[in-house]
Coordinates of C-alpha atoms and ligand atoms in Angstrom, one line a residue:
X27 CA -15.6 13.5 -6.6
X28 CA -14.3 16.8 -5.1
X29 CA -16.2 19.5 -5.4
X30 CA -14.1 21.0 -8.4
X31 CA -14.4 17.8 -10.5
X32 CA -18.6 17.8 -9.6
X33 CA -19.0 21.0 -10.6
X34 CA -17.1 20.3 -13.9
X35 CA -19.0 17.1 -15.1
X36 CA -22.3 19.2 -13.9
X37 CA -21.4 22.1 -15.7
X38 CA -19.8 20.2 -19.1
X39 CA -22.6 17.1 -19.3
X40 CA -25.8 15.9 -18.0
X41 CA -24.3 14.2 -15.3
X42 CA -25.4 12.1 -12.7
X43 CA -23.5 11.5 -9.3
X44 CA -23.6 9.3 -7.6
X45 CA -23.0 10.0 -3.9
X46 CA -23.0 7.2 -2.2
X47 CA -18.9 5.9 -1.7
X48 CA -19.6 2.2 -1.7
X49 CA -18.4 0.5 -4.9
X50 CA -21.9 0.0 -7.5
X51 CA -24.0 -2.9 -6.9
X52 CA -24.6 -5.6 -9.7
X53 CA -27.4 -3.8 -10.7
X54 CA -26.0 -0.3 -10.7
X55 CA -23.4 -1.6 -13.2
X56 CA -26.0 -3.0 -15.2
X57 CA -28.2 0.0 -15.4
X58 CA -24.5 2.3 -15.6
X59 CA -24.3 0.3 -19.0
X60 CA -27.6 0.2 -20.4
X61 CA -28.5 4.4 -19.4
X62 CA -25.5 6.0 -19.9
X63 CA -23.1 7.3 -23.1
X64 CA -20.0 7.4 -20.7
X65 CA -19.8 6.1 -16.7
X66 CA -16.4 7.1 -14.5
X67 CA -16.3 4.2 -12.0
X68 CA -13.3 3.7 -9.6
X69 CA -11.8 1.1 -7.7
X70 CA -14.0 -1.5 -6.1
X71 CA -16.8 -0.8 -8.9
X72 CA -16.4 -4.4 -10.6
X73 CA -17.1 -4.5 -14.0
X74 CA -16.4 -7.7 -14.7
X75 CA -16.7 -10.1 -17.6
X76 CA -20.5 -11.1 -16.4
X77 CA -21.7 -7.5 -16.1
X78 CA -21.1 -7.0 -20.0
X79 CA -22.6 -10.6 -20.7
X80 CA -25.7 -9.2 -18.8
X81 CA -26.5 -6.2 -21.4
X82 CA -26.8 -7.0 -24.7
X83 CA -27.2 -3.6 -26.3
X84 CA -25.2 -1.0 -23.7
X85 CA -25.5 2.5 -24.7
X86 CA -22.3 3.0 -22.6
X87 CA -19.3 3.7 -25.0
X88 CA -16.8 4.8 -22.3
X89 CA -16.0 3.7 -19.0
X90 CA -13.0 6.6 -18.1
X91 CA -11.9 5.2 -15.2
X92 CA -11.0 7.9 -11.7
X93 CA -7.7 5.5 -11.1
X94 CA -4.3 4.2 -12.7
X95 CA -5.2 1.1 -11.5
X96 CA -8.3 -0.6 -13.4
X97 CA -7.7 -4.3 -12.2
X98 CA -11.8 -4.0 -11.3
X99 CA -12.9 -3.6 -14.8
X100 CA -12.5 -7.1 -17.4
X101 CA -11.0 -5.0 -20.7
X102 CA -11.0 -7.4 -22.9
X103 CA -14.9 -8.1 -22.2
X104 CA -15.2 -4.6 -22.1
X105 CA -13.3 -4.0 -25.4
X106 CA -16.3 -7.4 -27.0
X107 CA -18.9 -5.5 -26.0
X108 CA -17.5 -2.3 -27.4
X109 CA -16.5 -0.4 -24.6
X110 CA -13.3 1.7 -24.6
X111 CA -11.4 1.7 -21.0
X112 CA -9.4 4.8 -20.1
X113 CA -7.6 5.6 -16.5
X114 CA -5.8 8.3 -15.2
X115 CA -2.0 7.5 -14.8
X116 CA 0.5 10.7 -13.9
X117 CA -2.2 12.5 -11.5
X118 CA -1.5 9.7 -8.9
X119 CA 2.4 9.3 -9.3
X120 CA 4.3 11.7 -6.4
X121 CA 1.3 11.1 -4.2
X122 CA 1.4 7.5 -4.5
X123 CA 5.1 7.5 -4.1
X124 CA 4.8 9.8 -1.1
X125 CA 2.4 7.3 0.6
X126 CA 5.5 4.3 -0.1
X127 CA 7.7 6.4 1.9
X128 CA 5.4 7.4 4.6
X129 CA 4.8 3.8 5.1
X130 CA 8.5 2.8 4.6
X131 CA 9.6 5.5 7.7
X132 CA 6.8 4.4 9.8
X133 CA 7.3 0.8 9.8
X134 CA 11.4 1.4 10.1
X135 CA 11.0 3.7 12.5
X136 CA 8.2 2.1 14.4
X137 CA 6.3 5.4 13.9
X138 CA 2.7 3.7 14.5
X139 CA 3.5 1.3 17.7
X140 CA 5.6 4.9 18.9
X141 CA 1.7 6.9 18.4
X142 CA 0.2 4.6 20.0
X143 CA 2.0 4.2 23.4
X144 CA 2.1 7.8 23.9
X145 CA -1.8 8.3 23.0
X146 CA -2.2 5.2 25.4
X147 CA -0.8 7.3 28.4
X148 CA 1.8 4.2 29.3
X149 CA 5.1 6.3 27.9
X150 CA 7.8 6.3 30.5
X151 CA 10.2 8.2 28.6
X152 CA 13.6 8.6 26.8
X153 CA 16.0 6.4 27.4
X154 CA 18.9 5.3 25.1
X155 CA 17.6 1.9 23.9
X156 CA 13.8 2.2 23.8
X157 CA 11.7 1.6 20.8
X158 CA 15.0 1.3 18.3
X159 CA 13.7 0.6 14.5
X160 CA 15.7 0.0 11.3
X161 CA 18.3 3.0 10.0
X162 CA 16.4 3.4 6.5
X163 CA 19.5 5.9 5.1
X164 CA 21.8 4.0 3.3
X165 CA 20.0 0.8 3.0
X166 CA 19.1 -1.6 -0.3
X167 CA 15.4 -1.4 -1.1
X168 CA 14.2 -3.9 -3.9
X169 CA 11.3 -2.1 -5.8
X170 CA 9.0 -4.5 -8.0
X171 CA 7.8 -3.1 -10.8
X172 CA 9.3 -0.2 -12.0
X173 CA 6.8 2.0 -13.8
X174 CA 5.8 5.8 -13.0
X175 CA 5.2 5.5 -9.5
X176 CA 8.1 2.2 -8.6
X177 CA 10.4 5.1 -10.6
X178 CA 9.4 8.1 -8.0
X179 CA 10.0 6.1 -5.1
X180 CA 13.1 4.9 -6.0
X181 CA 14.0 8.8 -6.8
X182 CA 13.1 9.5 -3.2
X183 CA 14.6 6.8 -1.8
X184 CA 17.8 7.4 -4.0
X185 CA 18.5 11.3 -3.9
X186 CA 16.1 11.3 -0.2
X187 CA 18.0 8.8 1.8
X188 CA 20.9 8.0 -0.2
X189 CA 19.7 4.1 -0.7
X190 CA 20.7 1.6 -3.3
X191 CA 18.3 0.6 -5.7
X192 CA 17.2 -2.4 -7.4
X193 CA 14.1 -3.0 -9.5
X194 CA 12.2 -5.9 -11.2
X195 CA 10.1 -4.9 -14.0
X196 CA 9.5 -6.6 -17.3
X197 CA 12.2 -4.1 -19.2
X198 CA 15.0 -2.6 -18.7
X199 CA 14.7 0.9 -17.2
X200 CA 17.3 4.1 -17.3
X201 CA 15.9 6.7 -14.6
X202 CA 19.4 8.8 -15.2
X203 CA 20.2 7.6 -11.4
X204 CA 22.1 4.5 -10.5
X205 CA 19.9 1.5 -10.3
X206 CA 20.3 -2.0 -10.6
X207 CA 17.6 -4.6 -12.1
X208 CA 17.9 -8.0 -10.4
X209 CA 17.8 -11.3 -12.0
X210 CA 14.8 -12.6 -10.5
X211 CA 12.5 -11.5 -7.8
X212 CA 13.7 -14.4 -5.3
X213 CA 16.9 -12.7 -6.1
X214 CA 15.2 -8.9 -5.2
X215 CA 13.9 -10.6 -2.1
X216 CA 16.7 -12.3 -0.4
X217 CA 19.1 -9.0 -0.8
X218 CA 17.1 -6.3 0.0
X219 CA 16.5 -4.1 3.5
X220 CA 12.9 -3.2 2.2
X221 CA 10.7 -4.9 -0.7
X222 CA 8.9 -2.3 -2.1
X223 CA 5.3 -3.2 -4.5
X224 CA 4.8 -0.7 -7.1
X225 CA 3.1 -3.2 -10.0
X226 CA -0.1 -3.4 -11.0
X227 CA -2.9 -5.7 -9.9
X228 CA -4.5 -8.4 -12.1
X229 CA -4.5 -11.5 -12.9
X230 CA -0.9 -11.2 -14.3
X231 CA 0.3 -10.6 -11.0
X232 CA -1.7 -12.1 -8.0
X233 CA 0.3 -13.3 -5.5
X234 CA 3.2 -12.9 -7.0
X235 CA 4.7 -12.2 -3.3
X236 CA 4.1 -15.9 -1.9
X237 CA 5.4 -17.8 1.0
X238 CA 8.7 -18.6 -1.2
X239 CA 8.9 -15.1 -1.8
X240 CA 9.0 -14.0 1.7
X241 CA 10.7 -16.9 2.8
X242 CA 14.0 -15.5 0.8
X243 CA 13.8 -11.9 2.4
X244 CA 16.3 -11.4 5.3
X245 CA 14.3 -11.2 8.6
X246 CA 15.3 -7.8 9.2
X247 CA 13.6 -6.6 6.0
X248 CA 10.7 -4.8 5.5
X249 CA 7.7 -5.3 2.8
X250 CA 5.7 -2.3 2.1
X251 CA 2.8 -2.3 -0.6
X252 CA 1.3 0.5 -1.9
X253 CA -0.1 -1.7 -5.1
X254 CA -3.0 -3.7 -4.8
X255 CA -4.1 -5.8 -1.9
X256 CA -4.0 -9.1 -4.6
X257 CA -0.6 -9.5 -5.1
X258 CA 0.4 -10.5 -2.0
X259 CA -0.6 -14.0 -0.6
X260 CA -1.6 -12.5 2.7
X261 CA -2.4 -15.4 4.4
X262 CA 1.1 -16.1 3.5
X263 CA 2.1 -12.9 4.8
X264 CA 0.6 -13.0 8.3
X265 CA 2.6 -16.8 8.7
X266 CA 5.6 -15.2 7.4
X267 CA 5.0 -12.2 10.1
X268 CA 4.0 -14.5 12.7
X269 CA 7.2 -16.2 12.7
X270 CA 9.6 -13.5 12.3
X271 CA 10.5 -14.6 9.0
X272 CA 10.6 -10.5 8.2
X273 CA 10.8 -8.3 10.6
X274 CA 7.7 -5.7 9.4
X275 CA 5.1 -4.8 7.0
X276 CA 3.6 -1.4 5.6
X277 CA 0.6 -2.0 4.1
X278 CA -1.8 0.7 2.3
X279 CA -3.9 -1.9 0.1
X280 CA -5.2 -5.5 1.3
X281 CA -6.3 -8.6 -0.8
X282 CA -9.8 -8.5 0.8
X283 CA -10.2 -4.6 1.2
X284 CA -11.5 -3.2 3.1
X285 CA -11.4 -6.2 5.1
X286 CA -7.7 -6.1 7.1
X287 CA -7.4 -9.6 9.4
X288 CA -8.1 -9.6 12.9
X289 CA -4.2 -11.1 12.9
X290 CA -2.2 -8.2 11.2
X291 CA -4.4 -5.6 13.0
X292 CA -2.9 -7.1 16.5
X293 CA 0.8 -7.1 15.4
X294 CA 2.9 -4.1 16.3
X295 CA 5.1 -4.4 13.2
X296 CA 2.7 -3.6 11.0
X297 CA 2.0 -0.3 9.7
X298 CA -1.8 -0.5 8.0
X299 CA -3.2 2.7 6.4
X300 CA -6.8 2.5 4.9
X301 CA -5.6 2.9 1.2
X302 CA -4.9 6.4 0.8
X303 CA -2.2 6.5 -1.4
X304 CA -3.7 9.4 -3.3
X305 CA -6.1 11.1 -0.5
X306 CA -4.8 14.8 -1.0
X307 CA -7.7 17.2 -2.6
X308 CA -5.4 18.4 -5.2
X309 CA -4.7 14.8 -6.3
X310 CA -8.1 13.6 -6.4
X311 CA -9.1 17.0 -8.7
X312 CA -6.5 16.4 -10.8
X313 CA -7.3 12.5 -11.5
X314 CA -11.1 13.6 -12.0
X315 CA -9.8 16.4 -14.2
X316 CA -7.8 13.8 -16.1
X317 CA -11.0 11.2 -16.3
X318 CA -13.1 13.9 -17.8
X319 CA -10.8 15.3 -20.3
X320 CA -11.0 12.1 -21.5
X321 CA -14.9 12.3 -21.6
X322 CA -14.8 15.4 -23.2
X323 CA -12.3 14.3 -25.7
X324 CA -13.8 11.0 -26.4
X325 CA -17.1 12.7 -26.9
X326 CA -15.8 15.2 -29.2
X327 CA -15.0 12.0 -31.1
X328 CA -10.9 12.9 -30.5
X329 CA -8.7 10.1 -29.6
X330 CA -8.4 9.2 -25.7
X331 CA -5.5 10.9 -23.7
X332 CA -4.8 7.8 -22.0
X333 CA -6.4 5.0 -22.9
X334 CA -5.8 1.5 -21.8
Ligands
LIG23 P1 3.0 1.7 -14.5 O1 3.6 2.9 -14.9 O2 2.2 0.9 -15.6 O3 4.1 0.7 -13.9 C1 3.9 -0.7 -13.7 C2 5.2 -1.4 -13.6 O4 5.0 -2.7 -13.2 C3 6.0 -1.4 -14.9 O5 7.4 -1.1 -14.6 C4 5.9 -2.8 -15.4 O6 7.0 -3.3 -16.1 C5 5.8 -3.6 -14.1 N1 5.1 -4.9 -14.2 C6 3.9 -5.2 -14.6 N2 3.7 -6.5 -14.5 C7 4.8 -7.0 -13.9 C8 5.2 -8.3 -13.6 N3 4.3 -9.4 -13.7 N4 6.4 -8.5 -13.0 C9 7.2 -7.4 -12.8 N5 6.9 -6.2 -13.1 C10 5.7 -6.0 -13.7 O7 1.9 1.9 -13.3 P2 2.0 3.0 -12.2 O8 1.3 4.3 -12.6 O9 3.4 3.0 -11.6 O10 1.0 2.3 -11.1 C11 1.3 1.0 -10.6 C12 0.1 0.5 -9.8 O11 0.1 1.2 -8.5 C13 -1.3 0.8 -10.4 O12 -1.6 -0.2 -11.4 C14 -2.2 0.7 -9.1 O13 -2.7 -0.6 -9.0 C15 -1.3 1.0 -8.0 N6 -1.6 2.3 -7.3 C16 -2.0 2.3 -6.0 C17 -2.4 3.5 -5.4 C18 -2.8 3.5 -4.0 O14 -3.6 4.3 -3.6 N7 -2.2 2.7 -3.1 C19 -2.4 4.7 -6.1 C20 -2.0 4.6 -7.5 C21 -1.6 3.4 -8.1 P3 7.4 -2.7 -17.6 O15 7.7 -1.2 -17.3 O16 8.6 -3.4 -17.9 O17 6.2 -2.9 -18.4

């Protein structure tokens, strides 16, 4: 936690923190469960179905979640065993969004393969064709799933770089902007300039980018996820890459985080950041804030703020 959000929780409970920032080990979980009325895990902290199974009489009555995403934690098991499951949507939204687009301009643009030949000394200067990258103004980006943060990056890609917009999402969506929801996401794929991931992880949606899915995008297009490493085949991926069936990727999340393959670390058209959609100070206080106003309220025997 920041230092704001530590000093809260030690100040309003009898906290523990933990310091350490790898996620809890099986038996952390179990004696998070058994020891405490409320735990805030985070990403990478797997709760899963097996870690209820293996205490029968938790004291835990909480888990508020630091994290819109909660893919890590089995709800339903959670919800048996009488558990409620909150997260912290909102707090993560512009940053999140920000992160799509810094990711979107580096990979058009060729920002990181740019960084890296002048850092490498081997830059021979300007000249009218070197390094040229994809135009992003006016383009067609394809965003799937169209929630709080899929909305605020089509907002920046819309009023920001005057882009059309299409969306796949579940329902139909009315941002007060022009946007268009497409048919299917084979559909999204083969007529967009850059596929943009803004859904949530889970089991609802793993690998829902696969090898037919990236074999409909044009190869000049661009796929940039800032959801969750799972949803993309990236095996998949890395062929598609390989063979210039797209021309570039912009990844912030990876299906086997925080391991990123040997393959896409040694292509230049891929942009990799180490997951840090939301890595700003302010952000990360205003997520713990939001996880423990939802201790505090749950504890005060109030209704959740945002439960899941
Ligand atoms: P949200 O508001 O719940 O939006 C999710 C959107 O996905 C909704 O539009 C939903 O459709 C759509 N959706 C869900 N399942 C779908 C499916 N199978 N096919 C098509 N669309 C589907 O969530 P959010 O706050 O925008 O966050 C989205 C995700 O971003 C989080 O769950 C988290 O995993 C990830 N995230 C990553 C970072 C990072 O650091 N990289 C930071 C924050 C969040 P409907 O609206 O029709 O239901």
């Amino acid at each position: 936690m920041t230092a704001a959000v530590e000093a809260r929780a030690r100040s309003e409970f009898d906290a523990e923190i933990r310091q350490e920032t790898t996620p809890l080990t099986a038996g952390e979980r179990q004696r998070a469960l058994r020891e405490f009325d409320v735990v805030v895990p985070t990403l990478g902290d797997q709760f899963d179905a097996a870690s209820f199974a293996g205490v029968s009489a938790p004291r835990c009555r909480l888990l508020a979640n630091f994290g819109v995403g909660y893919n890590h934690i089995d709800v339903e098991a959670a919800k048996t065993a009488g558990i409620a499951v909150s997260n912290t949507p909102g707090a993560v939204t512009d940053a999140t969004a920000d992160t799509a687009m810094t990711l979107m301009l580096m990979t058009a643009r060729r920002a990181g393969e740019g960084e890296r030949l002048v850092r490498s000394g081997q830059w021979q200067g300007w000249h009218p064709t070197q390094m040229l990258g994809l135009h992003l103004t006016g383009k067609h980006v394809g965003i799937v799933g169209f929630g709080r943060i899929g909305e605020a990056i089509a907002r920046r890609c819309h009023f920001g770089f005057g882009m059309s917009v299409s969306y796949l999402a579940r329902s139909e969506k009315s941002p007060g902007f022009a946007v268009t929801r497409a048919d299917s996401l084979i559909d999204l794929a083969a007529n967009v300039d850059v596929l943009v991931l803004a859904v949530p992880g889970g089991a609802g949606t793993r690998h829902l980018i696969n090898a037919d899915v990236l074999a409909a995008m044009q190869p000049e297009a661009l796929l940039i996820n800032i959801a969750r490493g799972e949803v993309v085949d990236q095996a998949a991926l890395i062929a598609a890459l390989q063979a210039r069936r797209l021309a570039g990727a912009g990844l912030d999340v990876y299906e086997f985080e925080p391991e990123v393959p040997l393959a896409l670390r040694q292509m230049e058209q891929v942009t990799l950041l180490p997951h840090l959609g939301t890595a700003t100070e302010e952000v990360r206080s205003d997520m713990g804030h939001l996880a423990l106003d939802n201790v505090a309220a749950f504890l005060a025997g109030n209704a959740l703020i945002s439960p899941v």
